[in-house]
mmCIF file of C-alpha atoms and ligand atoms in Angstrom:
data_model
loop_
_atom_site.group_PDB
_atom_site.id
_atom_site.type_symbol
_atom_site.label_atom_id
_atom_site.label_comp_id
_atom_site.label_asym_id
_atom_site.label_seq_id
_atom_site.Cartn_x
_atom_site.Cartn_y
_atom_site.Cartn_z
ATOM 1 C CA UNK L 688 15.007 1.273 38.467
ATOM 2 C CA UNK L 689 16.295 3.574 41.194
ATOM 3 C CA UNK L 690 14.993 4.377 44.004
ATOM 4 C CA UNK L 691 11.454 4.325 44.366
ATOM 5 C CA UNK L 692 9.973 7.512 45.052
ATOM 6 C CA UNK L 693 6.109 7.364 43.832
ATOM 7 C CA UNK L 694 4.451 3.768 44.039
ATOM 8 C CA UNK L 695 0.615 3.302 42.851
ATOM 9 C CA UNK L 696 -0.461 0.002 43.750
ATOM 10 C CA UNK L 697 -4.267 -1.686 42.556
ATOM 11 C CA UNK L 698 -5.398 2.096 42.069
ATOM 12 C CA UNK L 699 -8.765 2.223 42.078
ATOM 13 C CA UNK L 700 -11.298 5.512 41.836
ATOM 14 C CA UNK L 701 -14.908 5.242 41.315
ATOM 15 C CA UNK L 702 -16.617 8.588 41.442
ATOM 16 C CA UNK L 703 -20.408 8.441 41.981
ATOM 17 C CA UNK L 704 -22.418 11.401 40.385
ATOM 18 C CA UNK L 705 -26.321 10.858 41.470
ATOM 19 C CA UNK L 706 -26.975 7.344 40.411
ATOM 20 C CA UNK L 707 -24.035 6.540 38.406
ATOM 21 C CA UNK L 708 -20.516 4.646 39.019
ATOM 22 C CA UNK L 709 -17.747 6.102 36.948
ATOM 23 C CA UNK L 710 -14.509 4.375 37.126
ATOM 24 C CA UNK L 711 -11.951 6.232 36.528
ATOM 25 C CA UNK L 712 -8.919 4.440 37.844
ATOM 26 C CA UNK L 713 -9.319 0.588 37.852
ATOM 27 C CA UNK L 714 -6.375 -1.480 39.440
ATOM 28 C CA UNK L 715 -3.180 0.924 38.483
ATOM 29 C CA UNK L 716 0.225 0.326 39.268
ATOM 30 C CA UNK L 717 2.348 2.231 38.367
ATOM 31 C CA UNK L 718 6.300 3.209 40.132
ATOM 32 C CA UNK L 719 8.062 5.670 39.381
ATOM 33 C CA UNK L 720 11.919 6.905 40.495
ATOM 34 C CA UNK L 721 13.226 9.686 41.890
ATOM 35 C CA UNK L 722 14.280 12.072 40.277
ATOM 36 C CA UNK L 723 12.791 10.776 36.830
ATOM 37 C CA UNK L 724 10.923 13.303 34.445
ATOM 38 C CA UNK L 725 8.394 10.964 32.517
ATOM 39 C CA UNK L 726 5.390 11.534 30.770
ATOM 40 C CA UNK L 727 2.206 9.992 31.124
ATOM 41 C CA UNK L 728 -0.040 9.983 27.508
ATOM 42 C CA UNK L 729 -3.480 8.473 26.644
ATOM 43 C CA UNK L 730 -6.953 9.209 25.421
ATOM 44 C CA UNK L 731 -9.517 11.505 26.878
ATOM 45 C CA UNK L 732 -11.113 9.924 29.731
ATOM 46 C CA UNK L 733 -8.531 7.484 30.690
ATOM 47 C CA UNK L 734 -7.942 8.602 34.344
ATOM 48 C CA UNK L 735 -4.399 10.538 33.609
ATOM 49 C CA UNK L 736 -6.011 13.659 35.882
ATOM 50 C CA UNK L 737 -7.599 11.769 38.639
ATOM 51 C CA UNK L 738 -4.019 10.194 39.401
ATOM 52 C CA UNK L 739 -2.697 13.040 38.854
ATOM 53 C CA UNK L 740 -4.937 14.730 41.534
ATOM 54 C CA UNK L 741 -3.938 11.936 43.610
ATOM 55 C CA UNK L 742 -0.872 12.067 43.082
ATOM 56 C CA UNK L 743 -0.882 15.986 44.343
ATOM 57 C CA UNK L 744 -3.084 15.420 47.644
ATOM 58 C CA UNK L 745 -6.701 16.814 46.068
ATOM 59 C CA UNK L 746 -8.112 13.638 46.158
ATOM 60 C CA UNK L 747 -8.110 10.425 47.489
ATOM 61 C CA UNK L 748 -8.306 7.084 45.883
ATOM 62 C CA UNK L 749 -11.321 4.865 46.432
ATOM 63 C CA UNK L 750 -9.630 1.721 47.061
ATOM 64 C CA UNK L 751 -5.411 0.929 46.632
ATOM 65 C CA UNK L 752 -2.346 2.322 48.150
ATOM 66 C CA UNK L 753 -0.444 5.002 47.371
ATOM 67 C CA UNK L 754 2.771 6.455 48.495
ATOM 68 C CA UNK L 755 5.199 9.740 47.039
ATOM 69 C CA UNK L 756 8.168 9.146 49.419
ATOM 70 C CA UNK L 757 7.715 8.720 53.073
ATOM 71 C CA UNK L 758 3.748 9.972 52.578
ATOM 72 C CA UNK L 759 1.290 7.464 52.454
ATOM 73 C CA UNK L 760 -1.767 9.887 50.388
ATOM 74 C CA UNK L 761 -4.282 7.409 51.933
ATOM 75 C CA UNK L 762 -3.590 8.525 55.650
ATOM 76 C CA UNK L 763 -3.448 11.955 55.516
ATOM 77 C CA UNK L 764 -5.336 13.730 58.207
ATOM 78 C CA UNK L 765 -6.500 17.260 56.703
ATOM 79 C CA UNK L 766 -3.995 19.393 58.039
ATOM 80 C CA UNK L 767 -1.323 16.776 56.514
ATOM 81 C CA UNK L 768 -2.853 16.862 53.550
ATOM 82 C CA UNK L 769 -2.329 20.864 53.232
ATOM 83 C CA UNK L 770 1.355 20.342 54.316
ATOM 84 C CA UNK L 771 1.576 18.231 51.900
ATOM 85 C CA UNK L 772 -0.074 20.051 49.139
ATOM 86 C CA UNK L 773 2.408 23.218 50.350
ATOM 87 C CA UNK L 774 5.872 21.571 51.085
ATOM 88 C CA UNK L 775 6.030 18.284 48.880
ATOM 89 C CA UNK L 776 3.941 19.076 45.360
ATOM 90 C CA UNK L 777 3.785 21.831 42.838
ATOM 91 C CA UNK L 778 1.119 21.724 40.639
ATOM 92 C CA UNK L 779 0.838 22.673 36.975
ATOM 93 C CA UNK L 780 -2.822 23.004 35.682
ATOM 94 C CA UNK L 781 -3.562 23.218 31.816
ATOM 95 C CA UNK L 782 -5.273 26.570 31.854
ATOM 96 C CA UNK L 783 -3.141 29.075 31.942
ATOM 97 C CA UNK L 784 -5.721 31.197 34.108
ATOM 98 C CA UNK L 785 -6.050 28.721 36.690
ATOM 99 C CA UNK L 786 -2.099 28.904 37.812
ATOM 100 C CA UNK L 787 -1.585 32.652 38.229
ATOM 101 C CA UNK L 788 -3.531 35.313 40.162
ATOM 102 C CA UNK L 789 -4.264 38.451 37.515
ATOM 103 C CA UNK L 790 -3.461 41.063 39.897
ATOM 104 C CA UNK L 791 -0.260 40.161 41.355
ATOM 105 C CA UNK L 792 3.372 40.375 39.375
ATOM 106 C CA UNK L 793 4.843 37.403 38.399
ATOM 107 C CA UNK L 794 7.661 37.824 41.131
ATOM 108 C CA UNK L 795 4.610 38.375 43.229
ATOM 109 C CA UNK L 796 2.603 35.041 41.742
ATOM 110 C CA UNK L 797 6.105 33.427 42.940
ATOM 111 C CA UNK L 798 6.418 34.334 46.316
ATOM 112 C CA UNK L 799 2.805 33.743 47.469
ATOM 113 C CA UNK L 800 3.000 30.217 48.306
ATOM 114 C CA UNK L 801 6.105 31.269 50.018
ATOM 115 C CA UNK L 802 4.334 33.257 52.421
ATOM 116 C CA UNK L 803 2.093 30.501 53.116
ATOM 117 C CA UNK L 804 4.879 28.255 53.763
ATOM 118 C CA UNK L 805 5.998 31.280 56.145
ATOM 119 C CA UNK L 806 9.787 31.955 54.485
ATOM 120 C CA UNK L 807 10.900 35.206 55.165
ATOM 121 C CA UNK L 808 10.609 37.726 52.973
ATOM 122 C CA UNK L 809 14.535 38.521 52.022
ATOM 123 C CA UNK L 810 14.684 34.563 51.091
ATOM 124 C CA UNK L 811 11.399 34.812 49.022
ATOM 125 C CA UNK L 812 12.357 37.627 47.171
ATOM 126 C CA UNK L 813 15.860 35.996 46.146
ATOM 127 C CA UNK L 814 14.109 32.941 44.977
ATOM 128 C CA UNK L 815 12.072 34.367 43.492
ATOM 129 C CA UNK L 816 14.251 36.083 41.353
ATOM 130 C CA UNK L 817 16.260 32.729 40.814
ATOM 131 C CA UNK L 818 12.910 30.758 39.687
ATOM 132 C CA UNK L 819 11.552 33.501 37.624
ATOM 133 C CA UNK L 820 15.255 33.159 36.118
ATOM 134 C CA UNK L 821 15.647 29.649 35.995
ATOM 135 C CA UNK L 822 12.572 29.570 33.754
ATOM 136 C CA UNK L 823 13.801 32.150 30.962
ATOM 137 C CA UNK L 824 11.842 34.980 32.634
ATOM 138 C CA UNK L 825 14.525 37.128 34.575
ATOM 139 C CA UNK L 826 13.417 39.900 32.215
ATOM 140 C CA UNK L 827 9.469 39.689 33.152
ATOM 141 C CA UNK L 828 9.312 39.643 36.828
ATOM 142 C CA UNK L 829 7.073 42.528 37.624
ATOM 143 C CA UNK L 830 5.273 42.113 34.196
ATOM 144 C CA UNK L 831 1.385 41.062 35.142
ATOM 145 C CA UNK L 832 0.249 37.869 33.709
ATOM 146 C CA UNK L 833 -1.836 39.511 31.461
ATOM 147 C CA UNK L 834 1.328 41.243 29.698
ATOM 148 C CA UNK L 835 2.530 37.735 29.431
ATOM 149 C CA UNK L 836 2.055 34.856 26.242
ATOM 150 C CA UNK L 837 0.384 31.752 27.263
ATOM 151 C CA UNK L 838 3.577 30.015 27.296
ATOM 152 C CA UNK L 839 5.176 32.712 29.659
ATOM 153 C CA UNK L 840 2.599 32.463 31.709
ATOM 154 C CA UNK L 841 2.726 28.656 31.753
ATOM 155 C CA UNK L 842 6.986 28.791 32.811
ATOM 156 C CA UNK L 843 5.974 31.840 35.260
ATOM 157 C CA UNK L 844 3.426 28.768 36.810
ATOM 158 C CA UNK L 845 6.233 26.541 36.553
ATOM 159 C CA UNK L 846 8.017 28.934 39.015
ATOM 160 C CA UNK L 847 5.282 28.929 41.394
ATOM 161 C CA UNK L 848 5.213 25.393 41.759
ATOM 162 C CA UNK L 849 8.838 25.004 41.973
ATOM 163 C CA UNK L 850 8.808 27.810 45.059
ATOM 164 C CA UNK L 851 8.560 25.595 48.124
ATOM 165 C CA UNK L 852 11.366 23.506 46.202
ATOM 166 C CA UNK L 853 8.778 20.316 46.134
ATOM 167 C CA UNK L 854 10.094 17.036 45.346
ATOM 168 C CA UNK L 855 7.713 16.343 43.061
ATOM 169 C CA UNK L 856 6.542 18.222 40.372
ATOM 170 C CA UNK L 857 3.241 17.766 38.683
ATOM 171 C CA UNK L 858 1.790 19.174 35.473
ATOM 172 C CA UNK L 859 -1.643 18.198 33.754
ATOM 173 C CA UNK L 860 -1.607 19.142 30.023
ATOM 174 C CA UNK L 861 0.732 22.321 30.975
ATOM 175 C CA UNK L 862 1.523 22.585 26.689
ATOM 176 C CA UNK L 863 -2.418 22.183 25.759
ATOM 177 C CA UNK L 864 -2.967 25.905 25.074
ATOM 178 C CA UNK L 865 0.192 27.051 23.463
ATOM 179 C CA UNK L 866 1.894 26.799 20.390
ATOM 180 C CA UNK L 867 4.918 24.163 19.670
ATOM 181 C CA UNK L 868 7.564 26.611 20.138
ATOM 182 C CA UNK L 869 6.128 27.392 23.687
ATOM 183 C CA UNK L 870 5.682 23.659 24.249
ATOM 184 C CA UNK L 871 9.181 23.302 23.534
ATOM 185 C CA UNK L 872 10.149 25.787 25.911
ATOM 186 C CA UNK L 873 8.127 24.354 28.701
ATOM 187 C CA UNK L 874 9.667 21.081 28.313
ATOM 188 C CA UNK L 875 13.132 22.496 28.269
ATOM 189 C CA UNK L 876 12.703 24.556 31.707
ATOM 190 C CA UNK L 877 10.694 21.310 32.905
ATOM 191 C CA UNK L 878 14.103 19.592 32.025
ATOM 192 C CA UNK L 879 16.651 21.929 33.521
ATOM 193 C CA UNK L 880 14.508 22.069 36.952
ATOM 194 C CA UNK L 881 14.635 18.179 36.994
ATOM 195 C CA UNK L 882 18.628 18.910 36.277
ATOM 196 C CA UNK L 883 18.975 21.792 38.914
ATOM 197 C CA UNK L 884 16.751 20.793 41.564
ATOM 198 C CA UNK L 885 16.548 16.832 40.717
ATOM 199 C CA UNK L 886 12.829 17.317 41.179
ATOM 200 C CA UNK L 887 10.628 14.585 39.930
ATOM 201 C CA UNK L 888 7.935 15.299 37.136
ATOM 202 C CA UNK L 889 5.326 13.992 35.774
ATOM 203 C CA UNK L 890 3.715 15.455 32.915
ATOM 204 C CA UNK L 891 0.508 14.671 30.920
ATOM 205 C CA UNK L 892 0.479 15.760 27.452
ATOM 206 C CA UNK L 893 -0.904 15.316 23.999
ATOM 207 C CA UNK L 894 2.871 16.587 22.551
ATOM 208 C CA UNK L 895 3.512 13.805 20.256
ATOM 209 C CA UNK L 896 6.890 14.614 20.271
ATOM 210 C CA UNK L 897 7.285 13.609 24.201
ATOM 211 C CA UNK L 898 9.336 10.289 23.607
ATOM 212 C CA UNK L 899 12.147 12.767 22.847
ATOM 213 C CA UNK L 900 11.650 14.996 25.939
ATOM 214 C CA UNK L 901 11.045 12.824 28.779
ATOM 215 C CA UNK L 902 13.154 9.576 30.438
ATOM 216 C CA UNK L 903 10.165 7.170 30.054
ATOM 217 C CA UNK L 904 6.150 7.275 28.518
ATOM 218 C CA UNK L 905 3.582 5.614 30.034
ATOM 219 C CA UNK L 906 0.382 5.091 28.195
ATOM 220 C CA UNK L 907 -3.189 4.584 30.004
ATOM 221 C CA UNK L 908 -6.144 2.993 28.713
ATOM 222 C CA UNK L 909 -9.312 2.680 30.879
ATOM 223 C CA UNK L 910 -7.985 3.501 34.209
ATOM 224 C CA UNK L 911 -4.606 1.991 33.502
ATOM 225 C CA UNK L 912 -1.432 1.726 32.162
ATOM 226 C CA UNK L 913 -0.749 -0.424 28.992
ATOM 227 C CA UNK L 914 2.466 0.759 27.259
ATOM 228 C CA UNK L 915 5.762 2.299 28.195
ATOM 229 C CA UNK L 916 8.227 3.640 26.345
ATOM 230 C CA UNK L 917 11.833 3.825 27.048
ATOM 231 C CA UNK L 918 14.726 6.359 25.784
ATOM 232 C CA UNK L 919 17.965 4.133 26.456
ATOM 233 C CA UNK L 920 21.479 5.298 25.956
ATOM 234 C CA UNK L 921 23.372 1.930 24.117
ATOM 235 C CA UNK L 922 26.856 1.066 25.519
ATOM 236 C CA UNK L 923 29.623 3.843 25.268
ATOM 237 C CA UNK L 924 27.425 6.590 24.558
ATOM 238 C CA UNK L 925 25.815 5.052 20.959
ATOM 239 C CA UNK L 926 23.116 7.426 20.852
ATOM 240 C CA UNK L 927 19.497 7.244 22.393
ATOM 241 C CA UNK L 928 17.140 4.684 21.550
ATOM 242 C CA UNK L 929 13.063 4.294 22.064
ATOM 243 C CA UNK L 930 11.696 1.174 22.473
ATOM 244 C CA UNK L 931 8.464 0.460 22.842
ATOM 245 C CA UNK L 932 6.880 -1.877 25.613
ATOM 246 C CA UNK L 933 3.745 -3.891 26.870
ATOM 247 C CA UNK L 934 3.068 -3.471 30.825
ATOM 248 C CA UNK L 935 3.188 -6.318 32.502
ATOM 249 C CA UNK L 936 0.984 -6.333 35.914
ATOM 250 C CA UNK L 937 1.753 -8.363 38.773
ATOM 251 C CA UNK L 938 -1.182 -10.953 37.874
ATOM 252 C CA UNK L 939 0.559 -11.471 34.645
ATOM 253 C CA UNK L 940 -1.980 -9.353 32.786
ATOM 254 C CA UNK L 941 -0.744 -7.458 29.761
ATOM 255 C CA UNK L 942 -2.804 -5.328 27.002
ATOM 256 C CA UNK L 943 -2.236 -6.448 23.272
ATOM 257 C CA UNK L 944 -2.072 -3.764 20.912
ATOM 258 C CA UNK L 945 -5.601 -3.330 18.974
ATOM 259 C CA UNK L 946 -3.846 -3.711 15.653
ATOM 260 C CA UNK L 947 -2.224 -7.049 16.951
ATOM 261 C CA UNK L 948 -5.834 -8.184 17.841
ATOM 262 C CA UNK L 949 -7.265 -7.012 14.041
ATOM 263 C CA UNK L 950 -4.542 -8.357 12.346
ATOM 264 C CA UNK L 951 -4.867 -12.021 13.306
ATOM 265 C CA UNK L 952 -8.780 -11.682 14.522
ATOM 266 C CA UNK L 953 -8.324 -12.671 17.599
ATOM 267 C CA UNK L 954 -11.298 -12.596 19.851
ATOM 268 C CA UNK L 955 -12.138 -13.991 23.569
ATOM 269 C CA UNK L 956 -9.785 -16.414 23.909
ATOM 270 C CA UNK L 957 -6.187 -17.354 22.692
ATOM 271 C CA UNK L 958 -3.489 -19.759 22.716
ATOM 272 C CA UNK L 959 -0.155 -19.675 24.897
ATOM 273 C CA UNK L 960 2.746 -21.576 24.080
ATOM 274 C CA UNK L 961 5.728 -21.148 25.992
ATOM 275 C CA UNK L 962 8.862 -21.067 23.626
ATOM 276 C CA UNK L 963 12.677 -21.234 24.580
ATOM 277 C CA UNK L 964 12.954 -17.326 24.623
ATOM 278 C CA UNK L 965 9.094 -15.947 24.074
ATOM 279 C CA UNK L 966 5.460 -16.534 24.599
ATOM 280 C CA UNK L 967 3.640 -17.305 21.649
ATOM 281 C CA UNK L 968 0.092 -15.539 21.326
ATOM 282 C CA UNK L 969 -2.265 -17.482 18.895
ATOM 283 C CA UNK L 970 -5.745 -17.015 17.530
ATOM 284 C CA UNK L 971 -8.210 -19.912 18.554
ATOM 285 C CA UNK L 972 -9.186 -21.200 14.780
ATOM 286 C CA UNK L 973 -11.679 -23.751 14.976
ATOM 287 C CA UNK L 974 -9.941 -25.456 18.248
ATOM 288 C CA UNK L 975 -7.013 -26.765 16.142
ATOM 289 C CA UNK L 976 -3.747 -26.341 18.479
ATOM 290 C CA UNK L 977 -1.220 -24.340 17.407
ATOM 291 C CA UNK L 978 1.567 -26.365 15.378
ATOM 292 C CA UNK L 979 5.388 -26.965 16.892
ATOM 293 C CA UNK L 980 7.032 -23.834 15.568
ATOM 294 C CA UNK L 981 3.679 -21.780 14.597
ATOM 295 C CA UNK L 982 4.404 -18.488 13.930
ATOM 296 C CA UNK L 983 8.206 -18.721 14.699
ATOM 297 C CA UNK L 984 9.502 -16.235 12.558
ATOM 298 C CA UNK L 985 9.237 -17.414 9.399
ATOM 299 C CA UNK L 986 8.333 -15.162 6.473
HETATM 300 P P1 ADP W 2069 -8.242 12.189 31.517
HETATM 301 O O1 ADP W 2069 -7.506 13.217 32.322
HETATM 302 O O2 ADP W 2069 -7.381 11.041 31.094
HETATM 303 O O3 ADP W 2069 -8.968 12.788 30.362
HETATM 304 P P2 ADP W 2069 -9.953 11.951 33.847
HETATM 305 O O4 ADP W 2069 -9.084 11.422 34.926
HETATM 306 O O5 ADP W 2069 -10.252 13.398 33.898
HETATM 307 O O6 ADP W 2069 -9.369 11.518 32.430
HETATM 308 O O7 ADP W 2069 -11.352 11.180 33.872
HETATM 309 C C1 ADP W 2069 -11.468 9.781 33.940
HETATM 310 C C2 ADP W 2069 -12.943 9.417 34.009
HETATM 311 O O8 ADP W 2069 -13.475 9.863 35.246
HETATM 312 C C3 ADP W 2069 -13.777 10.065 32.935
HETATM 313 O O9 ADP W 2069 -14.804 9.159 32.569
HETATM 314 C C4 ADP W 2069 -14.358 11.274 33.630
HETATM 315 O O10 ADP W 2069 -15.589 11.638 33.055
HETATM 316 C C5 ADP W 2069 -14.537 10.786 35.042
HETATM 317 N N1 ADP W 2069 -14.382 11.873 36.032
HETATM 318 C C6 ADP W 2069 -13.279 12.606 36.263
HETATM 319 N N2 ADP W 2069 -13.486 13.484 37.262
HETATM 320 C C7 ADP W 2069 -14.756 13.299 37.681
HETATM 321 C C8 ADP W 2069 -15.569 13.892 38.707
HETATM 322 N N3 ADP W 2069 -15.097 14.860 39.499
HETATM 323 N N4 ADP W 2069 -16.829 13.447 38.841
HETATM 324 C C9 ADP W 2069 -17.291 12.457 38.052
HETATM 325 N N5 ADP W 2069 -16.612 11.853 37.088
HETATM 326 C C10 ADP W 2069 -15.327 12.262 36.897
HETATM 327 MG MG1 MG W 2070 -7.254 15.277 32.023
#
């Protein structure tokens, strides 16, 4: 990997609502590079928004480290923490309603957190104008959002995060409300502002298309990550491959897949065998050892 620009380590967040523990993060680690656009994917409830609200400064982790650059998120005074949120960040929310003010334009939506960052107004207008562009929407800047689609509305978002030209760009579920062809589009302008601006982003989606989209997947399961996917370009430009892998965590821990576990009814404990160029993973039947060879390939 290149260089490492996000690094999650032993993530753990517990939130307490009266009486009860929820843990929604348990132990993550997870790195990823600069400049990367990669995906993260996973069932309801697995903790992909609480790192991702980490991950943008709007909370705080119960118990691990985490760092996005120079910026360790744990020790951020308050008034860091609002830099942060302002100069490093952009933020993408699902609901179209929740990114955009109604009453201002969409150049205007754009320049706002430009005025907060104080840039003058000449320089906000102008990049304004080249966001609002860069995202398909040079003919829609002083439309309201309301005149807008959702997906219009979600790229004129886009915009608004990219304004204070963050290095990391962050968007949870931004394609959950529109229609594939405006899911498509988002991921393209999410692409060419990684391109343009070599901004990182990390997405959260329920596309099931996203292997094709993004560099790398990372599916989470209770609070963590458990499989990765990887797009890799073979030698001399043979075309782009995904392959599928288990996470392996630095106590040697790795997830098998539920099918795996079915198919061979595997349950509490199994057998390891180290073999010259694999593991071997075998049920426990009735305490018999595994056999030399078990399970080597033969059909
Ligand atoms: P995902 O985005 O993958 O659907 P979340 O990160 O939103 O998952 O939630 C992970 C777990 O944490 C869930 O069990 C959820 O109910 C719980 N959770 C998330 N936010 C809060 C909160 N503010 N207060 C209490 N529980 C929360
Ligand atoms: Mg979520």
């Amino acid at each position: 990997m290149s260089e490492r620009f996000i690094v999650c380590e032993n993530l753990v967040k517990i939130y307490r609502v009266a009486d009860l523990e929820v843990v929604a993060l348990q132990g993550l680690d997870l790195e990823i590079a600069r400049g990367e656009m990669m995906a993260l994917v996973g069932p309801s409830g697995s903790g992909k928004s609480t790192l991702m609200n980490i991950l943008g400064g709007l909370d705080t982790p119960t118990a691990g480290r985490v760092f996005v650059g120079q910026h360790n998120l744990l020790a951020l005074n308050r008034r860091q923490q609002v830099l942060y949120r302002r100069q490093v960040v952009g933020f993408v929310w699902q609901q179209t309603a929740r990114n955009l003010l109604p009453y201002l334009t969409a150049l205007e939506n754009v320049e706002l957190p430009m005025a907060l960052n104080h840039v003058p107004a000449r320089e906000r207008r102008a990049r304004a104008v080249e966001l609002l562009t860069s995202v398909g929407l040079g003919d829609r800047l002083n439309h309201l959002p309301d005149r807008l689609s959702g997906g219009e509305q979600q790229r004129v978002a886009i915009a608004v995060a990219m304004a204070n030209r963050p290095a990391l760009l962050l968007a949870d579920e931004p394609t959950g409300e529109v229609d594939s062809e405006a899911s498509t589009a988002i991921f393209q302008v999410l692409r060419a502002l990684n391109e343009q601006f070599g901004v990182t982003v990390v997405i959260v989606t329920h596309d099931y298309n996203v292997a094709s989209r993004v560099d790398r997947v990372v599916g989470f399961r209770d609070g963590r990550t458990s499989i990765e996917v990887l797009r890799r370009r073979g030698a001399d430009g043979a075309p782009l491959t995904e392959e599928e892998f288990a996470i392996l965590d630095r106590a040697g821990r790795l997830q098998l897949p539920q099918a795996y576990i079915e198919a061979l009814e595997m349950r509490d404990r199994v057998k390891l065998r180290l073999r010259e160029d694999h593991v071997g993973v075998y049920p426990d039947r009735n305490g018999e050892p595994p056999g030399v060879g078990e399970g080597e390939g033969r059909t």
